[in-house]
PDB file of C-alpha atoms in Angstrom:
ATOM      1  CA  MET A   1      11.660   0.143 -19.005  1.00 42.00           C
ATOM      2  CA  SER A   2      11.328   3.730 -20.153  1.00 37.00           C
ATOM      3  CA  ALA A   3       9.186   6.156 -18.202  1.00 41.00           C
ATOM      4  CA  THR A   4       7.826   7.641 -21.421  1.00 44.00           C
ATOM      5  CA  GLY A   5       4.988   5.127 -21.611  1.00 48.00           C
ATOM      6  CA  GLY A   6       3.253   6.302 -18.419  1.00 48.00           C
ATOM      7  CA  PRO A   7       2.022   9.506 -16.833  1.00 45.00           C
ATOM      8  CA  PRO A   8       4.661  11.893 -15.459  1.00 45.00           C
ATOM      9  CA  ARG A   9       6.162  10.449 -12.334  1.00 41.00           C
ATOM     10  CA  ALA A  10       5.400  13.557 -10.253  1.00 44.00           C
ATOM     11  CA  ARG A  11       1.738  12.670 -10.586  1.00 83.00           C
ATOM     12  CA  TRP A  12       2.271   9.178  -9.199  1.00 93.00           C
ATOM     13  CA  PHE A  13       4.630   9.916  -6.311  1.00 92.00           C
ATOM     14  CA  THR A  14       4.852  12.675  -3.756  1.00 89.00           C
ATOM     15  CA  GLY A  15       7.335  13.345  -1.006  1.00 84.00           C
ATOM     16  CA  SER A  16       9.357  16.042   0.650  1.00 65.00           C
ATOM     17  CA  GLU A  17      12.456  17.448  -0.990  1.00 57.00           C
ATOM     18  CA  ALA A  18      14.393  16.596   2.155  1.00 56.00           C
ATOM     19  CA  GLY A  19      16.071  13.236   2.625  1.00 59.00           C
ATOM     20  CA  HIS A  20      17.870  12.821  -0.688  1.00 70.00           C
ATOM     21  CA  ASP A  21      21.060  11.972   1.202  1.00 83.00           C
ATOM     22  CA  ALA A  22      19.331   9.221   3.196  1.00 90.00           C
ATOM     23  CA  PRO A  23      20.735   5.740   2.475  1.00 92.00           C
ATOM     24  CA  TYR A  24      17.308   4.127   1.999  1.00 93.00           C
ATOM     25  CA  THR A  25      14.074   5.008   0.218  1.00 94.00           C
ATOM     26  CA  VAL A  26      10.690   3.814   1.465  1.00 96.00           C
ATOM     27  CA  PHE A  27       7.706   3.789  -0.888  1.00 97.00           C
ATOM     28  CA  VAL A  28       4.356   3.919   0.915  1.00 97.00           C
ATOM     29  CA  PHE A  29       1.170   2.497  -0.665  1.00 98.00           C
ATOM     30  CA  PRO A  30      -2.114   3.679   0.928  1.00 96.00           C
ATOM     31  CA  HIS A  31      -5.185   1.633   1.787  1.00 95.00           C
ATOM     32  CA  ALA A  32      -8.248   1.385  -0.479  1.00 92.00           C
ATOM     33  CA  GLY A  33      -9.587   4.854  -1.197  1.00 91.00           C
ATOM     34  CA  GLY A  34      -6.609   6.335   0.632  1.00 91.00           C
ATOM     35  CA  SER A  35      -4.353   9.109  -0.565  1.00 91.00           C
ATOM     36  CA  ALA A  36      -0.741  10.148  -0.192  1.00 92.00           C
ATOM     37  CA  ALA A  37      -1.765  12.958   2.181  1.00 90.00           C
ATOM     38  CA  GLN A  38      -3.038  10.467   4.765  1.00 90.00           C
ATOM     39  CA  TYR A  39       0.479   9.027   5.121  1.00 92.00           C
ATOM     40  CA  ARG A  40       2.595  12.122   4.586  1.00 88.00           C
ATOM     41  CA  SER A  41       3.080  12.554   8.334  1.00 89.00           C
ATOM     42  CA  TRP A  42       5.395   9.540   8.073  1.00 91.00           C
ATOM     43  CA  SER A  43       8.084  11.917   6.793  1.00 88.00           C
ATOM     44  CA  ALA A  44       8.340  13.419  10.278  1.00 89.00           C
ATOM     45  CA  THR A  45       8.486  10.155  12.228  1.00 93.00           C
ATOM     46  CA  LEU A  46      10.472   7.751  10.043  1.00 91.00           C
ATOM     47  CA  PRO A  47      14.018   6.912  11.137  1.00 89.00           C
ATOM     48  CA  PRO A  48      16.396   9.510   9.627  1.00 88.00           C
ATOM     49  CA  GLU A  49      17.947   6.944   7.286  1.00 89.00           C
ATOM     50  CA  PHE A  50      14.789   6.933   5.154  1.00 92.00           C
ATOM     51  CA  GLU A  51      13.517   9.183   2.413  1.00 93.00           C
ATOM     52  CA  ALA A  52       9.770   8.616   2.013  1.00 94.00           C
ATOM     53  CA  ARG A  53       7.838   8.587  -1.253  1.00 94.00           C
ATOM     54  CA  PHE A  54       4.047   8.240  -1.297  1.00 95.00           C
ATOM     55  CA  VAL A  55       2.029   6.673  -4.090  1.00 96.00           C
ATOM     56  CA  GLN A  56      -0.855   8.775  -5.404  1.00 95.00           C
ATOM     57  CA  LEU A  57      -3.252   6.776  -7.570  1.00 96.00           C
ATOM     58  CA  PRO A  58      -5.777   8.385  -9.958  1.00 95.00           C
ATOM     59  CA  GLY A  59      -9.126   9.576  -8.616  1.00 93.00           C
ATOM     60  CA  ARG A  60      -8.019  11.348  -5.444  1.00 91.00           C
ATOM     61  CA  GLN A  61      -6.810  14.785  -4.362  1.00 88.00           C
ATOM     62  CA  GLU A  62      -4.860  16.512  -7.152  1.00 89.00           C
ATOM     63  CA  ARG A  63      -5.767  13.573  -9.421  1.00 92.00           C
ATOM     64  CA  LEU A  64      -9.459  13.750  -8.586  1.00 89.00           C
ATOM     65  CA  ARG A  65     -10.521  14.474 -12.161  1.00 88.00           C
ATOM     66  CA  GLU A  66      -8.811  11.328 -13.421  1.00 93.00           C
ATOM     67  CA  GLU A  67     -10.858   8.162 -13.544  1.00 93.00           C
ATOM     68  CA  ALA A  68     -10.140   5.725 -10.740  1.00 94.00           C
ATOM     69  CA  MET A  69      -8.924   2.308 -11.892  1.00 96.00           C
ATOM     70  CA  ASP A  70     -10.553  -0.943 -10.806  1.00 95.00           C
ATOM     71  CA  ASP A  71      -8.251  -3.661 -12.196  1.00 96.00           C
ATOM     72  CA  LEU A  72      -5.134  -4.621 -10.269  1.00 97.00           C
ATOM     73  CA  ASP A  73      -3.083  -5.803 -13.233  1.00 97.00           C
ATOM     74  CA  SER A  74      -3.788  -2.553 -15.084  1.00 97.00           C
ATOM     75  CA  ILE A  75      -2.761  -0.474 -12.070  1.00 97.00           C
ATOM     76  CA  VAL A  76       0.516  -2.396 -11.752  1.00 98.00           C
ATOM     77  CA  GLU A  77       1.189  -2.062 -15.489  1.00 97.00           C
ATOM     78  CA  VAL A  78       0.782   1.723 -15.630  1.00 96.00           C
ATOM     79  CA  LEU A  79       2.529   2.252 -12.283  1.00 96.00           C
ATOM     80  CA  GLN A  80       5.649   0.275 -13.107  1.00 96.00           C
ATOM     81  CA  ASP A  81       7.368   2.774 -15.419  1.00 95.00           C
ATOM     82  CA  PRO A  82       6.884   5.798 -13.132  1.00 94.00           C
ATOM     83  CA  PHE A  83       8.038   3.696 -10.199  1.00 96.00           C
ATOM     84  CA  GLU A  84      11.221   2.647 -11.974  1.00 95.00           C
ATOM     85  CA  GLY A  85      11.853   6.319 -12.683  1.00 93.00           C
ATOM     86  CA  GLU A  86      11.941   6.922  -8.930  1.00 93.00           C
ATOM     87  CA  LEU A  87      14.705   4.380  -8.311  1.00 95.00           C
ATOM     88  CA  ASP A  88      18.181   5.844  -7.984  1.00 92.00           C
ATOM     89  CA  GLY A  89      20.345   2.921  -6.903  1.00 93.00           C
ATOM     90  CA  ARG A  90      19.632   3.179  -3.191  1.00 94.00           C
ATOM     91  CA  PRO A  91      18.200   0.134  -1.396  1.00 95.00           C
ATOM     92  CA  TYR A  92      14.461   0.548  -1.197  1.00 96.00           C
ATOM     93  CA  LEU A  93      11.591  -0.715   0.891  1.00 97.00           C
ATOM     94  CA  LEU A  94       7.966  -1.123  -0.145  1.00 98.00           C
ATOM     95  CA  PHE A  95       5.357  -0.681   2.564  1.00 98.00           C
ATOM     96  CA  GLY A  96       1.628  -0.984   1.978  1.00 98.00           C
ATOM     97  CA  HIS A  97      -1.428  -1.100   4.173  1.00 97.00           C
ATOM     98  CA  SER A  98      -4.469  -3.196   3.197  1.00 95.00           C
ATOM     99  CA  PHE A  99      -5.010  -2.729  -0.560  1.00 95.00           C
ATOM    100  CA  GLY A 100      -1.648  -0.975  -0.558  1.00 97.00           C
ATOM    101  CA  ALA A 101       0.044  -4.161   0.663  1.00 97.00           C
ATOM    102  CA  LEU A 102      -1.479  -6.123  -2.208  1.00 97.00           C
ATOM    103  CA  LEU A 103      -0.431  -3.461  -4.704  1.00 98.00           C
ATOM    104  CA  ALA A 104       3.129  -3.262  -3.351  1.00 98.00           C
ATOM    105  CA  TYR A 105       3.471  -7.057  -3.493  1.00 98.00           C
ATOM    106  CA  ARG A 106       2.261  -7.303  -7.084  1.00 98.00           C
ATOM    107  CA  LEU A 107       4.414  -4.372  -8.183  1.00 98.00           C
ATOM    108  CA  ALA A 108       7.484  -6.070  -6.706  1.00 98.00           C
ATOM    109  CA  VAL A 109       6.648  -9.318  -8.506  1.00 97.00           C
ATOM    110  CA  ALA A 110       6.170  -7.533 -11.848  1.00 98.00           C
ATOM    111  CA  LEU A 111       9.261  -5.370 -11.487  1.00 97.00           C
ATOM    112  CA  VAL A 112      11.625  -8.263 -10.780  1.00 97.00           C
ATOM    113  CA  ALA A 113      10.020 -10.421 -13.493  1.00 97.00           C
ATOM    114  CA  ASP A 114      10.976  -7.673 -15.961  1.00 96.00           C
ATOM    115  CA  GLY A 115      14.563  -7.599 -14.759  1.00 96.00           C
ATOM    116  CA  GLY A 116      14.288  -4.687 -12.363  1.00 96.00           C
ATOM    117  CA  PRO A 117      15.996  -4.401  -8.982  1.00 96.00           C
ATOM    118  CA  ALA A 118      14.286  -6.238  -6.139  1.00 96.00           C
ATOM    119  CA  PRO A 119      13.190  -4.394  -3.011  1.00 97.00           C
ATOM    120  CA  ALA A 120      15.358  -4.916   0.022  1.00 97.00           C
ATOM    121  CA  LEU A 121      12.174  -5.516   2.030  1.00 97.00           C
ATOM    122  CA  LEU A 122       8.405  -5.672   1.639  1.00 98.00           C
ATOM    123  CA  GLY A 123       6.404  -4.492   4.638  1.00 98.00           C
ATOM    124  CA  ALA A 124       2.848  -5.826   4.376  1.00 98.00           C
ATOM    125  CA  SER A 125       0.163  -4.481   6.701  1.00 97.00           C
ATOM    126  CA  GLY A 126      -3.477  -5.504   7.004  1.00 95.00           C
ATOM    127  CA  TRP A 127      -3.537  -7.806   3.967  1.00 95.00           C
ATOM    128  CA  ALA A 128      -2.138 -11.261   3.341  1.00 94.00           C
ATOM    129  CA  PRO A 129      -2.441 -13.743   0.469  1.00 92.00           C
ATOM    130  CA  GLY A 130      -4.849 -16.576   0.945  1.00 80.00           C
ATOM    131  CA  PRO A 131      -8.579 -17.211   1.313  1.00 67.00           C
ATOM    132  CA  GLY A 132     -10.682 -15.091   3.611  1.00 58.00           C
ATOM    133  CA  THR A 133      -8.791 -11.822   3.201  1.00 62.00           C
ATOM    134  CA  GLY A 134     -10.176  -8.699   1.560  1.00 59.00           C
ATOM    135  CA  PRO A 135     -13.571  -7.967   0.000  1.00 63.00           C
ATOM    136  CA  PRO A 136     -15.207 -10.228  -2.609  1.00 62.00           C
ATOM    137  CA  ARG A 137     -15.468  -8.299  -5.886  1.00 57.00           C
ATOM    138  CA  GLU A 138     -19.096  -9.304  -6.350  1.00 61.00           C
ATOM    139  CA  SER A 139     -20.230  -7.915  -3.002  1.00 80.00           C
ATOM    140  CA  VAL A 140     -18.515  -4.568  -3.637  1.00 81.00           C
ATOM    141  CA  ALA A 141     -20.007  -4.324  -7.119  1.00 78.00           C
ATOM    142  CA  ASP A 142     -23.501  -4.952  -5.741  1.00 82.00           C
ATOM    143  CA  MET A 143     -23.297  -2.435  -2.871  1.00 85.00           C
ATOM    144  CA  SER A 144     -25.008   0.911  -3.098  1.00 85.00           C
ATOM    145  CA  ASP A 145     -22.939   3.964  -2.250  1.00 82.00           C
ATOM    146  CA  GLU A 146     -24.532   4.167   1.185  1.00 79.00           C
ATOM    147  CA  GLU A 147     -23.944   0.475   1.896  1.00 83.00           C
ATOM    148  CA  LEU A 148     -20.325   0.773   0.853  1.00 83.00           C
ATOM    149  CA  LEU A 149     -19.694   3.773   3.090  1.00 79.00           C
ATOM    150  CA  ASP A 150     -21.441   2.076   6.009  1.00 79.00           C
ATOM    151  CA  ARG A 151     -19.185  -0.930   5.539  1.00 80.00           C
ATOM    152  CA  VAL A 152     -15.967   1.058   5.560  1.00 79.00           C
ATOM    153  CA  ALA A 153     -17.241   3.086   8.520  1.00 78.00           C
ATOM    154  CA  GLU A 154     -17.478  -0.194  10.439  1.00 79.00           C
ATOM    155  CA  LEU A 155     -13.758  -0.670   9.773  1.00 79.00           C
ATOM    156  CA  GLY A 156     -12.941   2.796  11.110  1.00 74.00           C
ATOM    157  CA  MET A 157     -11.989   4.311   7.760  1.00 67.00           C
ATOM    158  CA  MET A 158     -14.357   7.269   8.047  1.00 60.00           C
ATOM    159  CA  PRO A 159     -17.038   8.595  10.395  1.00 51.00           C
ATOM    160  CA  ARG A 160     -20.498   7.090  10.298  1.00 52.00           C
ATOM    161  CA  GLY A 161     -22.967   9.324   8.509  1.00 51.00           C
ATOM    162  CA  ALA A 162     -20.484  10.341   5.832  1.00 50.00           C
ATOM    163  CA  ALA A 163     -22.856   8.914   3.225  1.00 50.00           C
ATOM    164  CA  LEU A 164     -25.200  11.837   3.885  1.00 54.00           C
ATOM    165  CA  ASP A 165     -22.694  14.343   2.522  1.00 66.00           C
ATOM    166  CA  PRO A 166     -22.859  14.573  -1.304  1.00 71.00           C
ATOM    167  CA  ALA A 167     -19.373  16.111  -1.403  1.00 72.00           C
ATOM    168  CA  VAL A 168     -17.945  13.054   0.343  1.00 66.00           C
ATOM    169  CA  LEU A 169     -19.726  10.763  -2.079  1.00 72.00           C
ATOM    170  CA  ALA A 170     -18.365  12.640  -5.082  1.00 75.00           C
ATOM    171  CA  THR A 171     -14.745  12.758  -3.919  1.00 80.00           C
ATOM    172  CA  VAL A 172     -14.273   9.538  -1.961  1.00 82.00           C
ATOM    173  CA  LEU A 173     -16.403   6.840  -3.514  1.00 88.00           C
ATOM    174  CA  PRO A 174     -14.952   6.406  -7.030  1.00 91.00           C
ATOM    175  CA  ALA A 175     -11.442   5.748  -5.731  1.00 93.00           C
ATOM    176  CA  LEU A 176     -12.694   3.640  -2.830  1.00 91.00           C
ATOM    177  CA  ARG A 177     -14.918   1.489  -5.005  1.00 92.00           C
ATOM    178  CA  GLY A 178     -12.239   1.152  -7.673  1.00 94.00           C
ATOM    179  CA  ASP A 179      -9.587   0.016  -5.207  1.00 94.00           C
ATOM    180  CA  LEU A 180     -11.934  -2.480  -3.562  1.00 92.00           C
ATOM    181  CA  LEU A 181     -12.941  -3.903  -6.939  1.00 92.00           C
ATOM    182  CA  ALA A 182      -9.272  -4.223  -7.871  1.00 94.00           C
ATOM    183  CA  ALA A 183      -8.538  -6.060  -4.625  1.00 92.00           C
ATOM    184  CA  GLY A 184     -11.582  -8.298  -4.974  1.00 89.00           C
ATOM    185  CA  GLY A 185     -10.658  -9.207  -8.546  1.00 90.00           C
ATOM    186  CA  PHE A 186      -7.150 -10.351  -7.646  1.00 92.00           C
ATOM    187  CA  GLN A 187      -6.456 -13.855  -8.947  1.00 90.00           C
ATOM    188  CA  ASP A 188      -3.758 -15.369  -6.778  1.00 92.00           C
ATOM    189  CA  ASP A 189      -1.068 -17.103  -8.840  1.00 92.00           C
ATOM    190  CA  LEU A 190       0.933 -18.005  -5.698  1.00 92.00           C
ATOM    191  CA  ALA A 191       3.874 -15.900  -6.878  1.00 95.00           C
ATOM    192  CA  PRO A 192       6.534 -15.568  -4.177  1.00 95.00           C
ATOM    193  CA  ALA A 193       7.574 -12.118  -3.109  1.00 97.00           C
ATOM    194  CA  PRO A 194      11.035 -11.473  -4.609  1.00 96.00           C
ATOM    195  CA  CYS A 195      12.423 -10.231  -1.294  1.00 97.00           C
ATOM    196  CA  PRO A 196      12.125 -10.629   2.482  1.00 97.00           C
ATOM    197  CA  VAL A 197       8.686  -9.884   3.935  1.00 98.00           C
ATOM    198  CA  ALA A 198       7.743  -8.451   7.334  1.00 98.00           C
ATOM    199  CA  ALA A 199       4.035  -8.538   8.165  1.00 98.00           C
ATOM    200  CA  TYR A 200       1.956  -6.342  10.478  1.00 98.00           C
ATOM    201  CA  GLY A 201      -1.682  -6.358  11.557  1.00 96.00           C
ATOM    202  CA  GLY A 202      -4.287  -5.504  14.139  1.00 96.00           C
ATOM    203  CA  THR A 203      -5.339  -8.021  16.765  1.00 96.00           C
ATOM    204  CA  ASP A 204      -9.039  -7.360  16.075  1.00 94.00           C
ATOM    205  CA  ASP A 205      -8.996  -6.883  12.303  1.00 93.00           C
ATOM    206  CA  PRO A 206     -12.302  -8.296  10.986  1.00 89.00           C
ATOM    207  CA  LEU A 207     -10.862  -8.689   7.473  1.00 88.00           C
ATOM    208  CA  LEU A 208      -8.194 -11.169   8.551  1.00 88.00           C
ATOM    209  CA  PRO A 209      -8.711 -14.694   9.886  1.00 87.00           C
ATOM    210  CA  ALA A 210      -6.760 -15.748  12.972  1.00 87.00           C
ATOM    211  CA  GLY A 211      -3.122 -16.102  12.042  1.00 91.00           C
ATOM    212  CA  GLY A 212      -3.832 -14.581   8.654  1.00 92.00           C
ATOM    213  CA  MET A 213      -0.665 -12.486   8.449  1.00 95.00           C
ATOM    214  CA  ASP A 214       1.432 -15.619   8.935  1.00 95.00           C
ATOM    215  CA  THR A 215       0.384 -16.827   5.477  1.00 94.00           C
ATOM    216  CA  TRP A 216       3.180 -14.567   4.213  1.00 96.00           C
ATOM    217  CA  ALA A 217       5.536 -17.300   5.455  1.00 95.00           C
ATOM    218  CA  ARG A 218       4.806 -19.149   2.206  1.00 92.00           C
ATOM    219  CA  ARG A 219       5.697 -16.093   0.078  1.00 92.00           C
ATOM    220  CA  GLY A 220       8.563 -14.240   1.749  1.00 86.00           C
ATOM    221  CA  SER A 221      12.168 -14.953   0.845  1.00 84.00           C
ATOM    222  CA  PRO A 222      12.643 -15.118   3.782  1.00 94.00           C
ATOM    223  CA  PHE A 223       9.647 -14.359   5.986  1.00 96.00           C
ATOM    224  CA  LEU A 224      10.725 -12.158   8.881  1.00 97.00           C
ATOM    225  CA  GLY A 225       7.641 -12.806  10.984  1.00 96.00           C
ATOM    226  CA  SER A 226       4.378 -11.031  11.781  1.00 96.00           C
ATOM    227  CA  THR A 227       3.800  -8.424  14.463  1.00 97.00           C
ATOM    228  CA  LEU A 228       0.309  -7.662  15.765  1.00 97.00           C
ATOM    229  CA  PHE A 229      -0.745  -4.452  17.478  1.00 97.00           C
ATOM    230  CA  PRO A 230      -3.908  -3.683  19.449  1.00 97.00           C
ATOM    231  CA  GLY A 231      -6.677  -2.472  17.178  1.00 94.00           C
ATOM    232  CA  GLY A 232      -8.769  -3.258  14.154  1.00 93.00           C
ATOM    233  CA  HIS A 233      -8.158  -2.923  10.442  1.00 92.00           C
ATOM    234  CA  PHE A 234      -6.812   0.609  10.831  1.00 93.00           C
ATOM    235  CA  TYR A 235      -4.602  -0.132  13.839  1.00 95.00           C
ATOM    236  CA  LEU A 236      -1.785   1.455  11.806  1.00 95.00           C
ATOM    237  CA  PHE A 237      -2.776   5.037  12.504  1.00 91.00           C
ATOM    238  CA  ASP A 238      -2.255   4.473  16.239  1.00 94.00           C
ATOM    239  CA  HIS A 239       0.948   2.465  15.865  1.00 96.00           C
ATOM    240  CA  ALA A 240       2.681   3.979  12.835  1.00 96.00           C
ATOM    241  CA  VAL A 241       5.874   4.905  14.676  1.00 96.00           C
ATOM    242  CA  ALA A 242       6.300   1.395  16.100  1.00 97.00           C
ATOM    243  CA  VAL A 243       5.806  -0.108  12.628  1.00 97.00           C
ATOM    244  CA  GLN A 244       8.272   2.361  11.111  1.00 96.00           C
ATOM    245  CA  HIS A 245      10.986   1.535  13.621  1.00 95.00           C
ATOM    246  CA  SER A 246      10.396  -2.188  13.138  1.00 97.00           C
ATOM    247  CA  LEU A 247      10.860  -1.741   9.395  1.00 96.00           C
ATOM    248  CA  GLY A 248      14.016   0.241  10.056  1.00 94.00           C
ATOM    249  CA  ARG A 249      15.484  -2.481  12.242  1.00 95.00           C
ATOM    250  CA  HIS A 250      14.763  -5.123   9.612  1.00 95.00           C
ATOM    251  CA  LEU A 251      16.256  -3.088   6.795  1.00 94.00           C
ATOM    252  CA  ARG A 252      19.416  -2.155   8.694  1.00 92.00           C
ATOM    253  CA  ARG A 253      20.038  -5.857   9.323  1.00 94.00           C
ATOM    254  CA  LEU A 254      19.369  -6.760   5.694  1.00 94.00           C
ATOM    255  CA  VAL A 255      21.321  -3.914   4.080  1.00 91.00           C
ATOM    256  CA  PRO A 256      23.709  -2.296   6.579  1.00 82.00           C
ATOM    257  CA  THR A 257      24.861   1.218   5.741  1.00 69.00           C
ATOM    258  CA  VAL A 258      28.572   1.719   5.248  1.00 50.00           C
TER     259      VAL A 258
END
């Protein structure tokens, strides 16, 4: 597909200029309401074989004036062309946390269905297909701004009391609400992931039922197992390096460098 049908790719992906000689590329998809900046520290801690690229959706940071999107299929459709423009023949890994895991999975499905190159690996964190995962669309739509912020504060996404700051409401809520509506509106068609899947989660994540990350076993080709770390839904920010090195080990086994 041509990249002319979507926004310029620099607006959709950020990353350091370093790493172009790395044998692998990893694309990182943030959680609901999250931004590329919250994951950019990965560039300093990833194994040296990886060049990192970070997805920046509309409605946050330098894209704050753009309207946040709230439909998953639409996000995948407009993201696909810029994403393909980032591919340069190197093996690549998709990693997403929470809503980002859902988005990475659906992007991989759409890309391969259109004849594009499959990822070498999908790393899914904090979200898994199946009942009981993620927010119902109806409940998010019915929440006031304050109720929504209180709910995400319970998950550790932001400090309690943030709803009292009008600046926070203006900059955070549209993207957060849009992403949660997109996740809640996902209609599962049981599509298999077109690549191996490694799953990660927190032992005390209230958004996942017991054993929830193992539901990827019915989607991965193959499923490389699930690894749980101490913590809740945002366990990742305390265990990012361990997750990164696990992804590196998987990818080196799947696609050895010459």
